[in-house]
């Protein structure tokens, strides 16, 4: 049964997506616990920009399992397994269904393509699986469902290791032997914040730049999108933990996304003098902690993670 975004689902969906939805939606499929699993998006966002993805997979566990399948070469395997004519027909059905939701007489930009906005081939297993769960006739979605049903329930835990330094950040999956270096670090972000107290646009810009780089991380380190554990180390993270707790705290320490966002909201509105009065925040970290906080906020938002673990053994430039 579809549920309007006007209900309490709106807040939960924002948590699952890691951001506030940019358009109206309905929850049309729920999991066994009643949590939102599949959303049906309005083809036009609040800004008027097109939203090509009609059906969106929102369930955290489903996202994690499909991401594992993609990381194992699922996109290429699905495209090889599905006849081109069947895939093209699915794209046409999806496009027609999405376009039927566009208001009559609309003259602005319109979404194009089929599933996930592509005209041919397979672009995103998540979108095909969401279409299948929503009742769509999607051969790729059925292929995904069959592969997920065959997956063992006791899959190995995946850990994403992040080393945040002043000038860069390294994202690594040691088990898979892959890593990617983001050429932006805590001091880089802190240097973008000049006003005292910080201007909202300065903070938004700093977070946005780091999030943009994480798009490259998700391509080069596929497991970053479904890691069971995210471990972060580096200079300044102890100060972030101590600021959240209010006193010196030993590591490792689990930082929830809610806690990080709360610290960010506090630091974002304080002057340097006010930040210096925060219990647990060393004087020499008063400005640097802004960059650390922006980086951690960006990590949690971009990776749609609920928490991360700050571990000891700081890294140096």
PDB file of C-alpha atoms in Angstrom:
ATOM      1  CA  UNK A   1       0.000   0.000   0.000  1.00  0.00           C
ATOM      2  CA  UNK A   2       1.398   3.402  -0.966  1.00  0.00           C
ATOM      3  CA  UNK A   3       2.033   5.861   1.821  1.00  0.00           C
ATOM      4  CA  UNK A   4       2.221   9.628   1.335  1.00  0.00           C
ATOM      5  CA  UNK A   5       5.425  11.481   2.142  1.00  0.00           C
ATOM      6  CA  UNK A   6       3.281  13.728   4.332  1.00  0.00           C
ATOM      7  CA  UNK A   7       3.338  10.995   6.972  1.00  0.00           C
ATOM      8  CA  UNK A   8       6.169  10.204   9.373  1.00  0.00           C
ATOM      9  CA  UNK A   9       7.850   8.307   6.539  1.00  0.00           C
ATOM     10  CA  UNK A  10       9.386  11.565   5.319  1.00  0.00           C
ATOM     11  CA  UNK A  11      11.798  11.742   8.252  1.00  0.00           C
ATOM     12  CA  UNK A  12      12.716   8.059   8.045  1.00  0.00           C
ATOM     13  CA  UNK A  13      13.304   8.235   4.303  1.00  0.00           C
ATOM     14  CA  UNK A  14      15.597  11.235   4.807  1.00  0.00           C
ATOM     15  CA  UNK A  15      17.609   9.139   7.268  1.00  0.00           C
ATOM     16  CA  UNK A  16      17.831   6.230   4.845  1.00  0.00           C
ATOM     17  CA  UNK A  17      18.850   8.437   1.909  1.00  0.00           C
ATOM     18  CA  UNK A  18      21.273  10.509   3.940  1.00  0.00           C
ATOM     19  CA  UNK A  19      19.611  13.713   2.727  1.00  0.00           C
ATOM     20  CA  UNK A  20      16.238  15.407   2.500  1.00  0.00           C
ATOM     21  CA  UNK A  21      14.349  14.173  -0.608  1.00  0.00           C
ATOM     22  CA  UNK A  22      14.412  16.728  -3.408  1.00  0.00           C
ATOM     23  CA  UNK A  23      10.901  15.931  -4.591  1.00  0.00           C
ATOM     24  CA  UNK A  24       7.647  14.295  -3.546  1.00  0.00           C
ATOM     25  CA  UNK A  25       7.502  10.512  -3.247  1.00  0.00           C
ATOM     26  CA  UNK A  26       5.391   7.619  -2.008  1.00  0.00           C
ATOM     27  CA  UNK A  27       6.500   4.559  -0.064  1.00  0.00           C
ATOM     28  CA  UNK A  28       5.042   1.757  -2.164  1.00  0.00           C
ATOM     29  CA  UNK A  29       6.874  -1.300  -0.780  1.00  0.00           C
ATOM     30  CA  UNK A  30       7.838  -2.021   2.821  1.00  0.00           C
ATOM     31  CA  UNK A  31      10.024  -4.731   4.315  1.00  0.00           C
ATOM     32  CA  UNK A  32       8.886  -7.290   6.880  1.00  0.00           C
ATOM     33  CA  UNK A  33       9.448  -4.796   9.711  1.00  0.00           C
ATOM     34  CA  UNK A  34       7.358  -2.108   8.026  1.00  0.00           C
ATOM     35  CA  UNK A  35      10.378   0.000   7.014  1.00  0.00           C
ATOM     36  CA  UNK A  36      10.375   1.860   3.652  1.00  0.00           C
ATOM     37  CA  UNK A  37      11.864  -0.423   1.000  1.00  0.00           C
ATOM     38  CA  UNK A  38      10.901   1.090  -2.369  1.00  0.00           C
ATOM     39  CA  UNK A  39       9.915   4.686  -3.152  1.00  0.00           C
ATOM     40  CA  UNK A  40       8.041   5.971  -6.191  1.00  0.00           C
ATOM     41  CA  UNK A  41       9.381   9.426  -7.041  1.00  0.00           C
ATOM     42  CA  UNK A  42       7.608  12.271  -8.765  1.00  0.00           C
ATOM     43  CA  UNK A  43       9.237  12.677 -12.224  1.00  0.00           C
ATOM     44  CA  UNK A  44       9.872  16.355 -11.429  1.00  0.00           C
ATOM     45  CA  UNK A  45      11.819  17.576  -8.401  1.00  0.00           C
ATOM     46  CA  UNK A  46      10.819  20.625  -6.371  1.00  0.00           C
ATOM     47  CA  UNK A  47      13.261  22.685  -8.454  1.00  0.00           C
ATOM     48  CA  UNK A  48      11.580  21.551 -11.685  1.00  0.00           C
ATOM     49  CA  UNK A  49      14.575  19.426 -12.677  1.00  0.00           C
ATOM     50  CA  UNK A  50      13.774  15.968 -14.086  1.00  0.00           C
ATOM     51  CA  UNK A  51      13.975  12.878 -11.855  1.00  0.00           C
ATOM     52  CA  UNK A  52      14.542   9.939 -14.244  1.00  0.00           C
ATOM     53  CA  UNK A  53      14.468   7.281 -11.494  1.00  0.00           C
ATOM     54  CA  UNK A  54      10.806   6.517 -10.860  1.00  0.00           C
ATOM     55  CA  UNK A  55      11.404   3.648  -8.426  1.00  0.00           C
ATOM     56  CA  UNK A  56      14.117   4.031  -5.792  1.00  0.00           C
ATOM     57  CA  UNK A  57      15.496   1.305  -3.534  1.00  0.00           C
ATOM     58  CA  UNK A  58      15.639   2.811  -0.024  1.00  0.00           C
ATOM     59  CA  UNK A  59      15.924  -0.175   2.329  1.00  0.00           C
ATOM     60  CA  UNK A  60      19.341  -0.198   3.959  1.00  0.00           C
ATOM     61  CA  UNK A  61      19.863  -3.973   3.960  1.00  0.00           C
ATOM     62  CA  UNK A  62      18.556  -4.330   0.408  1.00  0.00           C
ATOM     63  CA  UNK A  63      20.909  -1.559  -0.735  1.00  0.00           C
ATOM     64  CA  UNK A  64      23.813  -3.296   0.974  1.00  0.00           C
ATOM     65  CA  UNK A  65      23.094  -6.673  -0.610  1.00  0.00           C
ATOM     66  CA  UNK A  66      22.584  -5.279  -4.122  1.00  0.00           C
ATOM     67  CA  UNK A  67      25.759  -3.199  -3.764  1.00  0.00           C
ATOM     68  CA  UNK A  68      27.672  -6.389  -2.955  1.00  0.00           C
ATOM     69  CA  UNK A  69      26.259  -7.925  -6.118  1.00  0.00           C
ATOM     70  CA  UNK A  70      27.303  -4.891  -8.185  1.00  0.00           C
ATOM     71  CA  UNK A  71      30.798  -4.912  -6.671  1.00  0.00           C
ATOM     72  CA  UNK A  72      31.174  -8.545  -7.770  1.00  0.00           C
ATOM     73  CA  UNK A  73      30.556  -7.591 -11.418  1.00  0.00           C
ATOM     74  CA  UNK A  74      26.778  -7.883 -11.309  1.00  0.00           C
ATOM     75  CA  UNK A  75      26.070  -5.119 -13.833  1.00  0.00           C
ATOM     76  CA  UNK A  76      28.122  -6.786 -16.574  1.00  0.00           C
ATOM     77  CA  UNK A  77      26.781 -10.233 -15.666  1.00  0.00           C
ATOM     78  CA  UNK A  78      23.158  -9.088 -15.777  1.00  0.00           C
ATOM     79  CA  UNK A  79      23.601  -7.357 -19.120  1.00  0.00           C
ATOM     80  CA  UNK A  80      25.200 -10.502 -20.557  1.00  0.00           C
ATOM     81  CA  UNK A  81      22.407 -12.710 -19.208  1.00  0.00           C
ATOM     82  CA  UNK A  82      19.408 -10.678 -20.432  1.00  0.00           C
ATOM     83  CA  UNK A  83      18.568 -10.598 -24.176  1.00  0.00           C
ATOM     84  CA  UNK A  84      18.871  -7.068 -25.554  1.00  0.00           C
ATOM     85  CA  UNK A  85      15.286  -7.060 -26.834  1.00  0.00           C
ATOM     86  CA  UNK A  86      13.895  -7.954 -23.401  1.00  0.00           C
ATOM     87  CA  UNK A  87      15.994  -5.264 -21.751  1.00  0.00           C
ATOM     88  CA  UNK A  88      14.918  -2.644 -24.306  1.00  0.00           C
ATOM     89  CA  UNK A  89      11.269  -3.519 -23.713  1.00  0.00           C
ATOM     90  CA  UNK A  90      11.729  -3.086 -19.950  1.00  0.00           C
ATOM     91  CA  UNK A  91      13.235   0.361 -20.497  1.00  0.00           C
ATOM     92  CA  UNK A  92      10.265   1.319 -22.667  1.00  0.00           C
ATOM     93  CA  UNK A  93       7.735   0.117 -20.076  1.00  0.00           C
ATOM     94  CA  UNK A  94       9.542   2.016 -17.311  1.00  0.00           C
ATOM     95  CA  UNK A  95       9.746   5.203 -19.378  1.00  0.00           C
ATOM     96  CA  UNK A  96       6.048   5.062 -20.252  1.00  0.00           C
ATOM     97  CA  UNK A  97       5.047   4.510 -16.634  1.00  0.00           C
ATOM     98  CA  UNK A  98       7.229   7.378 -15.416  1.00  0.00           C
ATOM     99  CA  UNK A  99       6.050   9.775 -18.116  1.00  0.00           C
ATOM    100  CA  UNK A 100       2.424   9.024 -17.221  1.00  0.00           C
ATOM    101  CA  UNK A 101       3.055  10.797 -13.903  1.00  0.00           C
ATOM    102  CA  UNK A 102       4.153  14.049 -15.575  1.00  0.00           C
ATOM    103  CA  UNK A 103       1.386  16.674 -15.300  1.00  0.00           C
ATOM    104  CA  UNK A 104      -0.528  17.291 -18.551  1.00  0.00           C
ATOM    105  CA  UNK A 105       0.627  20.431 -20.290  1.00  0.00           C
ATOM    106  CA  UNK A 106       4.097  20.412 -18.697  1.00  0.00           C
ATOM    107  CA  UNK A 107       6.449  22.330 -21.007  1.00  0.00           C
ATOM    108  CA  UNK A 108       9.699  22.318 -19.026  1.00  0.00           C
ATOM    109  CA  UNK A 109      12.539  19.776 -18.926  1.00  0.00           C
ATOM    110  CA  UNK A 110      11.396  16.161 -18.858  1.00  0.00           C
ATOM    111  CA  UNK A 111      13.167  13.002 -17.664  1.00  0.00           C
ATOM    112  CA  UNK A 112      14.433  10.738 -20.409  1.00  0.00           C
ATOM    113  CA  UNK A 113      15.687   7.205 -20.853  1.00  0.00           C
ATOM    114  CA  UNK A 114      14.426   4.093 -19.151  1.00  0.00           C
ATOM    115  CA  UNK A 115      15.439   2.426 -15.887  1.00  0.00           C
ATOM    116  CA  UNK A 116      17.846   4.738 -13.989  1.00  0.00           C
ATOM    117  CA  UNK A 117      17.704   7.155 -16.917  1.00  0.00           C
ATOM    118  CA  UNK A 118      19.611   4.980 -19.385  1.00  0.00           C
ATOM    119  CA  UNK A 119      18.302   4.176 -22.857  1.00  0.00           C
ATOM    120  CA  UNK A 120      20.024   0.827 -23.306  1.00  0.00           C
ATOM    121  CA  UNK A 121      21.986  -1.733 -21.339  1.00  0.00           C
ATOM    122  CA  UNK A 122      22.171  -1.957 -17.548  1.00  0.00           C
ATOM    123  CA  UNK A 123      23.282   1.030 -15.511  1.00  0.00           C
ATOM    124  CA  UNK A 124      22.190   0.328 -11.937  1.00  0.00           C
ATOM    125  CA  UNK A 125      21.019  -2.951 -10.401  1.00  0.00           C
ATOM    126  CA  UNK A 126      19.385  -1.050  -7.523  1.00  0.00           C
ATOM    127  CA  UNK A 127      16.965   0.706  -9.870  1.00  0.00           C
ATOM    128  CA  UNK A 128      16.046  -2.509 -11.719  1.00  0.00           C
ATOM    129  CA  UNK A 129      15.508  -4.378  -8.447  1.00  0.00           C
ATOM    130  CA  UNK A 130      13.322  -1.549  -7.105  1.00  0.00           C
ATOM    131  CA  UNK A 131      11.207  -1.696 -10.280  1.00  0.00           C
ATOM    132  CA  UNK A 132      10.827  -5.460  -9.862  1.00  0.00           C
ATOM    133  CA  UNK A 133       9.823  -5.153  -6.189  1.00  0.00           C
ATOM    134  CA  UNK A 134       7.268  -2.526  -7.167  1.00  0.00           C
ATOM    135  CA  UNK A 135       5.620  -5.034  -9.479  1.00  0.00           C
ATOM    136  CA  UNK A 136       7.308  -3.996 -12.714  1.00  0.00           C
ATOM    137  CA  UNK A 137       8.018  -6.468 -15.523  1.00  0.00           C
ATOM    138  CA  UNK A 138      11.812  -6.164 -15.335  1.00  0.00           C
ATOM    139  CA  UNK A 139      14.022  -9.125 -16.362  1.00  0.00           C
ATOM    140  CA  UNK A 140      17.075  -7.572 -14.697  1.00  0.00           C
ATOM    141  CA  UNK A 141      15.131  -7.078 -11.478  1.00  0.00           C
ATOM    142  CA  UNK A 142      14.138 -10.746 -11.554  1.00  0.00           C
ATOM    143  CA  UNK A 143      17.770 -11.711 -12.208  1.00  0.00           C
ATOM    144  CA  UNK A 144      18.858  -9.672  -9.176  1.00  0.00           C
ATOM    145  CA  UNK A 145      16.157 -11.233  -6.985  1.00  0.00           C
ATOM    146  CA  UNK A 146      17.310 -14.731  -7.949  1.00  0.00           C
ATOM    147  CA  UNK A 147      20.950 -13.915  -7.168  1.00  0.00           C
ATOM    148  CA  UNK A 148      20.046 -12.387  -3.806  1.00  0.00           C
ATOM    149  CA  UNK A 149      17.992 -15.445  -2.908  1.00  0.00           C
ATOM    150  CA  UNK A 150      21.065 -17.589  -3.569  1.00  0.00           C
ATOM    151  CA  UNK A 151      23.384 -15.421  -1.458  1.00  0.00           C
ATOM    152  CA  UNK A 152      24.405 -16.965   1.884  1.00  0.00           C
ATOM    153  CA  UNK A 153      22.929 -15.127   4.848  1.00  0.00           C
ATOM    154  CA  UNK A 154      26.247 -15.132   6.709  1.00  0.00           C
ATOM    155  CA  UNK A 155      28.265 -13.013   4.290  1.00  0.00           C
ATOM    156  CA  UNK A 156      31.598 -11.780   5.612  1.00  0.00           C
ATOM    157  CA  UNK A 157      31.798  -8.436   7.369  1.00  0.00           C
ATOM    158  CA  UNK A 158      33.330  -5.681   5.257  1.00  0.00           C
ATOM    159  CA  UNK A 159      35.404  -2.907   6.827  1.00  0.00           C
ATOM    160  CA  UNK A 160      36.166   0.413   5.134  1.00  0.00           C
ATOM    161  CA  UNK A 161      39.361   1.988   6.484  1.00  0.00           C
ATOM    162  CA  UNK A 162      39.694   5.775   6.202  1.00  0.00           C
ATOM    163  CA  UNK A 163      42.843   7.723   7.050  1.00  0.00           C
ATOM    164  CA  UNK A 164      42.053  11.438   7.268  1.00  0.00           C
ATOM    165  CA  UNK A 165      45.138  13.650   7.209  1.00  0.00           C
ATOM    166  CA  UNK A 166      45.488  17.410   6.918  1.00  0.00           C
ATOM    167  CA  UNK A 167      45.944  17.315   3.148  1.00  0.00           C
ATOM    168  CA  UNK A 168      44.200  14.175   1.921  1.00  0.00           C
ATOM    169  CA  UNK A 169      42.094  11.157   2.871  1.00  0.00           C
ATOM    170  CA  UNK A 170      42.707   7.531   1.950  1.00  0.00           C
ATOM    171  CA  UNK A 171      39.736   5.157   1.624  1.00  0.00           C
ATOM    172  CA  UNK A 172      40.771   1.487   1.593  1.00  0.00           C
ATOM    173  CA  UNK A 173      39.316  -1.996   1.585  1.00  0.00           C
ATOM    174  CA  UNK A 174      42.346  -4.001   2.682  1.00  0.00           C
ATOM    175  CA  UNK A 175      40.625  -7.355   2.148  1.00  0.00           C
ATOM    176  CA  UNK A 176      39.906  -6.500  -1.504  1.00  0.00           C
ATOM    177  CA  UNK A 177      43.282  -4.817  -1.987  1.00  0.00           C
ATOM    178  CA  UNK A 178      41.869  -1.528  -3.285  1.00  0.00           C
ATOM    179  CA  UNK A 179      42.140   2.073  -2.151  1.00  0.00           C
ATOM    180  CA  UNK A 180      41.545   5.610  -3.367  1.00  0.00           C
ATOM    181  CA  UNK A 181      43.066   8.882  -2.216  1.00  0.00           C
ATOM    182  CA  UNK A 182      40.922  12.000  -1.999  1.00  0.00           C
ATOM    183  CA  UNK A 183      43.141  15.079  -2.535  1.00  0.00           C
ATOM    184  CA  UNK A 184      41.375  17.028   0.208  1.00  0.00           C
ATOM    185  CA  UNK A 185      41.987  16.800   3.949  1.00  0.00           C
ATOM    186  CA  UNK A 186      40.919  18.360   7.230  1.00  0.00           C
ATOM    187  CA  UNK A 187      43.191  21.405   6.940  1.00  0.00           C
ATOM    188  CA  UNK A 188      42.142  21.899   3.308  1.00  0.00           C
ATOM    189  CA  UNK A 189      38.529  22.145   4.393  1.00  0.00           C
ATOM    190  CA  UNK A 190      39.298  24.298   7.439  1.00  0.00           C
ATOM    191  CA  UNK A 191      41.096  26.781   5.167  1.00  0.00           C
ATOM    192  CA  UNK A 192      37.838  27.251   3.223  1.00  0.00           C
ATOM    193  CA  UNK A 193      36.183  28.594   6.372  1.00  0.00           C
ATOM    194  CA  UNK A 194      37.331  32.175   6.997  1.00  0.00           C
ATOM    195  CA  UNK A 195      34.417  33.909   8.702  1.00  0.00           C
ATOM    196  CA  UNK A 196      33.985  33.955  12.463  1.00  0.00           C
ATOM    197  CA  UNK A 197      31.477  32.514  13.143  1.00  0.00           C
ATOM    198  CA  UNK A 198      31.517  30.411   9.969  1.00  0.00           C
ATOM    199  CA  UNK A 199      29.179  31.382   7.155  1.00  0.00           C
ATOM    200  CA  UNK A 200      26.646  28.701   6.179  1.00  0.00           C
ATOM    201  CA  UNK A 201      27.815  28.837   2.569  1.00  0.00           C
ATOM    202  CA  UNK A 202      31.428  28.225   3.638  1.00  0.00           C
ATOM    203  CA  UNK A 203      30.440  25.084   5.529  1.00  0.00           C
ATOM    204  CA  UNK A 204      28.134  23.882   2.753  1.00  0.00           C
ATOM    205  CA  UNK A 205      30.900  24.377   0.190  1.00  0.00           C
ATOM    206  CA  UNK A 206      33.478  22.513   2.288  1.00  0.00           C
ATOM    207  CA  UNK A 207      31.162  19.540   2.856  1.00  0.00           C
ATOM    208  CA  UNK A 208      30.062  19.520  -0.779  1.00  0.00           C
ATOM    209  CA  UNK A 209      33.618  19.438  -2.134  1.00  0.00           C
ATOM    210  CA  UNK A 210      34.496  16.435   0.024  1.00  0.00           C
ATOM    211  CA  UNK A 211      31.247  14.669  -0.902  1.00  0.00           C
ATOM    212  CA  UNK A 212      31.980  15.201  -4.603  1.00  0.00           C
ATOM    213  CA  UNK A 213      35.268  13.330  -4.194  1.00  0.00           C
ATOM    214  CA  UNK A 214      33.514  10.467  -2.412  1.00  0.00           C
ATOM    215  CA  UNK A 215      31.664   9.803  -5.669  1.00  0.00           C
ATOM    216  CA  UNK A 216      35.070   8.729  -7.025  1.00  0.00           C
ATOM    217  CA  UNK A 217      35.651   6.635  -3.904  1.00  0.00           C
ATOM    218  CA  UNK A 218      32.462   4.652  -4.472  1.00  0.00           C
ATOM    219  CA  UNK A 219      33.635   3.847  -7.999  1.00  0.00           C
ATOM    220  CA  UNK A 220      37.213   2.858  -7.090  1.00  0.00           C
ATOM    221  CA  UNK A 221      36.392   1.172  -3.761  1.00  0.00           C
ATOM    222  CA  UNK A 222      32.974  -0.451  -4.414  1.00  0.00           C
ATOM    223  CA  UNK A 223      32.657  -1.848  -0.890  1.00  0.00           C
ATOM    224  CA  UNK A 224      32.526   1.710   0.465  1.00  0.00           C
ATOM    225  CA  UNK A 225      28.825   1.746  -0.411  1.00  0.00           C
ATOM    226  CA  UNK A 226      27.965  -1.275   1.729  1.00  0.00           C
ATOM    227  CA  UNK A 227      30.706  -1.566   4.366  1.00  0.00           C
ATOM    228  CA  UNK A 228      29.498  -3.089   7.628  1.00  0.00           C
ATOM    229  CA  UNK A 229      32.078  -1.104   9.611  1.00  0.00           C
ATOM    230  CA  UNK A 230      33.719   2.243   8.818  1.00  0.00           C
ATOM    231  CA  UNK A 231      36.939   2.897  10.741  1.00  0.00           C
ATOM    232  CA  UNK A 232      38.467   6.388  10.649  1.00  0.00           C
ATOM    233  CA  UNK A 233      41.775   7.570  12.025  1.00  0.00           C
ATOM    234  CA  UNK A 234      43.796  10.750  11.778  1.00  0.00           C
ATOM    235  CA  UNK A 235      44.869  14.035  13.441  1.00  0.00           C
ATOM    236  CA  UNK A 236      41.968  15.963  14.950  1.00  0.00           C
ATOM    237  CA  UNK A 237      39.535  13.075  15.264  1.00  0.00           C
ATOM    238  CA  UNK A 238      40.299  12.709  18.958  1.00  0.00           C
ATOM    239  CA  UNK A 239      39.306  16.366  19.366  1.00  0.00           C
ATOM    240  CA  UNK A 240      35.999  15.679  17.579  1.00  0.00           C
ATOM    241  CA  UNK A 241      35.284  12.743  19.893  1.00  0.00           C
ATOM    242  CA  UNK A 242      36.198  14.757  22.997  1.00  0.00           C
ATOM    243  CA  UNK A 243      33.989  17.638  21.851  1.00  0.00           C
ATOM    244  CA  UNK A 244      31.036  15.283  21.426  1.00  0.00           C
ATOM    245  CA  UNK A 245      31.592  13.623  24.823  1.00  0.00           C
ATOM    246  CA  UNK A 246      32.587  16.793  26.684  1.00  0.00           C
ATOM    247  CA  UNK A 247      35.842  15.417  28.072  1.00  0.00           C
ATOM    248  CA  UNK A 248      38.859  13.338  27.070  1.00  0.00           C
ATOM    249  CA  UNK A 249      37.696   9.938  25.856  1.00  0.00           C
ATOM    250  CA  UNK A 250      39.682   6.843  24.980  1.00  0.00           C
ATOM    251  CA  UNK A 251      39.610   5.271  21.531  1.00  0.00           C
ATOM    252  CA  UNK A 252      38.137   3.393  19.751  1.00  0.00           C
ATOM    253  CA  UNK A 253      34.866   5.277  19.999  1.00  0.00           C
ATOM    254  CA  UNK A 254      31.659   4.866  17.989  1.00  0.00           C
ATOM    255  CA  UNK A 255      30.402   8.177  16.629  1.00  0.00           C
ATOM    256  CA  UNK A 256      26.798   8.052  15.432  1.00  0.00           C
ATOM    257  CA  UNK A 257      25.669  10.206  12.561  1.00  0.00           C
ATOM    258  CA  UNK A 258      23.189  11.984  14.819  1.00  0.00           C
ATOM    259  CA  UNK A 259      25.985  12.844  17.274  1.00  0.00           C
ATOM    260  CA  UNK A 260      28.245  14.169  14.510  1.00  0.00           C
ATOM    261  CA  UNK A 261      25.452  16.274  13.022  1.00  0.00           C
ATOM    262  CA  UNK A 262      24.704  17.708  16.467  1.00  0.00           C
ATOM    263  CA  UNK A 263      28.359  18.635  17.042  1.00  0.00           C
ATOM    264  CA  UNK A 264      28.456  20.154  13.568  1.00  0.00           C
ATOM    265  CA  UNK A 265      25.360  22.284  14.239  1.00  0.00           C
ATOM    266  CA  UNK A 266      26.941  23.536  17.467  1.00  0.00           C
ATOM    267  CA  UNK A 267      30.376  24.339  16.049  1.00  0.00           C
ATOM    268  CA  UNK A 268      28.867  25.872  12.921  1.00  0.00           C
ATOM    269  CA  UNK A 269      27.175  28.622  14.915  1.00  0.00           C
ATOM    270  CA  UNK A 270      29.959  29.430  17.392  1.00  0.00           C
ATOM    271  CA  UNK A 271      32.766  31.939  17.192  1.00  0.00           C
ATOM    272  CA  UNK A 272      36.338  30.750  17.700  1.00  0.00           C
ATOM    273  CA  UNK A 273      36.228  32.180  21.224  1.00  0.00           C
ATOM    274  CA  UNK A 274      33.071  30.214  22.001  1.00  0.00           C
ATOM    275  CA  UNK A 275      34.511  27.020  20.539  1.00  0.00           C
ATOM    276  CA  UNK A 276      37.541  27.410  22.783  1.00  0.00           C
ATOM    277  CA  UNK A 277      35.192  27.097  25.760  1.00  0.00           C
ATOM    278  CA  UNK A 278      33.928  23.683  24.678  1.00  0.00           C
ATOM    279  CA  UNK A 279      34.986  21.034  27.201  1.00  0.00           C
ATOM    280  CA  UNK A 280      37.380  18.594  25.607  1.00  0.00           C
ATOM    281  CA  UNK A 281      38.377  20.821  22.674  1.00  0.00           C
ATOM    282  CA  UNK A 282      42.084  21.809  22.824  1.00  0.00           C
ATOM    283  CA  UNK A 283      42.866  25.425  21.988  1.00  0.00           C
ATOM    284  CA  UNK A 284      45.041  24.443  19.031  1.00  0.00           C
ATOM    285  CA  UNK A 285      42.119  22.518  17.495  1.00  0.00           C
ATOM    286  CA  UNK A 286      39.582  25.359  17.626  1.00  0.00           C
ATOM    287  CA  UNK A 287      39.737  26.034  13.871  1.00  0.00           C
ATOM    288  CA  UNK A 288      41.099  22.700  12.631  1.00  0.00           C
ATOM    289  CA  UNK A 289      38.135  20.839  14.151  1.00  0.00           C
ATOM    290  CA  UNK A 290      35.838  22.600  11.674  1.00  0.00           C
ATOM    291  CA  UNK A 291      37.615  20.879   8.804  1.00  0.00           C
ATOM    292  CA  UNK A 292      37.556  17.527  10.603  1.00  0.00           C
ATOM    293  CA  UNK A 293      33.858  17.911  11.306  1.00  0.00           C
ATOM    294  CA  UNK A 294      33.052  18.828   7.686  1.00  0.00           C
ATOM    295  CA  UNK A 295      34.977  15.782   6.434  1.00  0.00           C
ATOM    296  CA  UNK A 296      33.241  13.381   8.819  1.00  0.00           C
ATOM    297  CA  UNK A 297      29.802  14.846   8.070  1.00  0.00           C
ATOM    298  CA  UNK A 298      30.527  14.425   4.348  1.00  0.00           C
ATOM    299  CA  UNK A 299      31.627  10.802   4.848  1.00  0.00           C
ATOM    300  CA  UNK A 300      28.506   9.836   6.756  1.00  0.00           C
ATOM    301  CA  UNK A 301      26.143  11.631   4.380  1.00  0.00           C
ATOM    302  CA  UNK A 302      27.727  10.458   1.135  1.00  0.00           C
ATOM    303  CA  UNK A 303      28.099   6.850   2.273  1.00  0.00           C
ATOM    304  CA  UNK A 304      24.623   6.813   3.883  1.00  0.00           C
ATOM    305  CA  UNK A 305      26.220   5.466   7.052  1.00  0.00           C
ATOM    306  CA  UNK A 306      24.633   5.557  10.505  1.00  0.00           C
ATOM    307  CA  UNK A 307      27.938   5.602  12.384  1.00  0.00           C
ATOM    308  CA  UNK A 308      31.685   5.246  12.170  1.00  0.00           C
ATOM    309  CA  UNK A 309      34.393   4.120  14.560  1.00  0.00           C
ATOM    310  CA  UNK A 310      37.204   6.516  15.419  1.00  0.00           C
ATOM    311  CA  UNK A 311      40.340   4.494  16.122  1.00  0.00           C
ATOM    312  CA  UNK A 312      43.732   5.421  17.546  1.00  0.00           C
ATOM    313  CA  UNK A 313      47.133   5.583  15.843  1.00  0.00           C
ATOM    314  CA  UNK A 314      46.916   8.952  14.080  1.00  0.00           C
ATOM    315  CA  UNK A 315      48.493   9.211  10.665  1.00  0.00           C
ATOM    316  CA  UNK A 316      50.892  11.944   9.658  1.00  0.00           C
ATOM    317  CA  UNK A 317      51.274  13.825   6.424  1.00  0.00           C
TER     318      UNK A 317
END
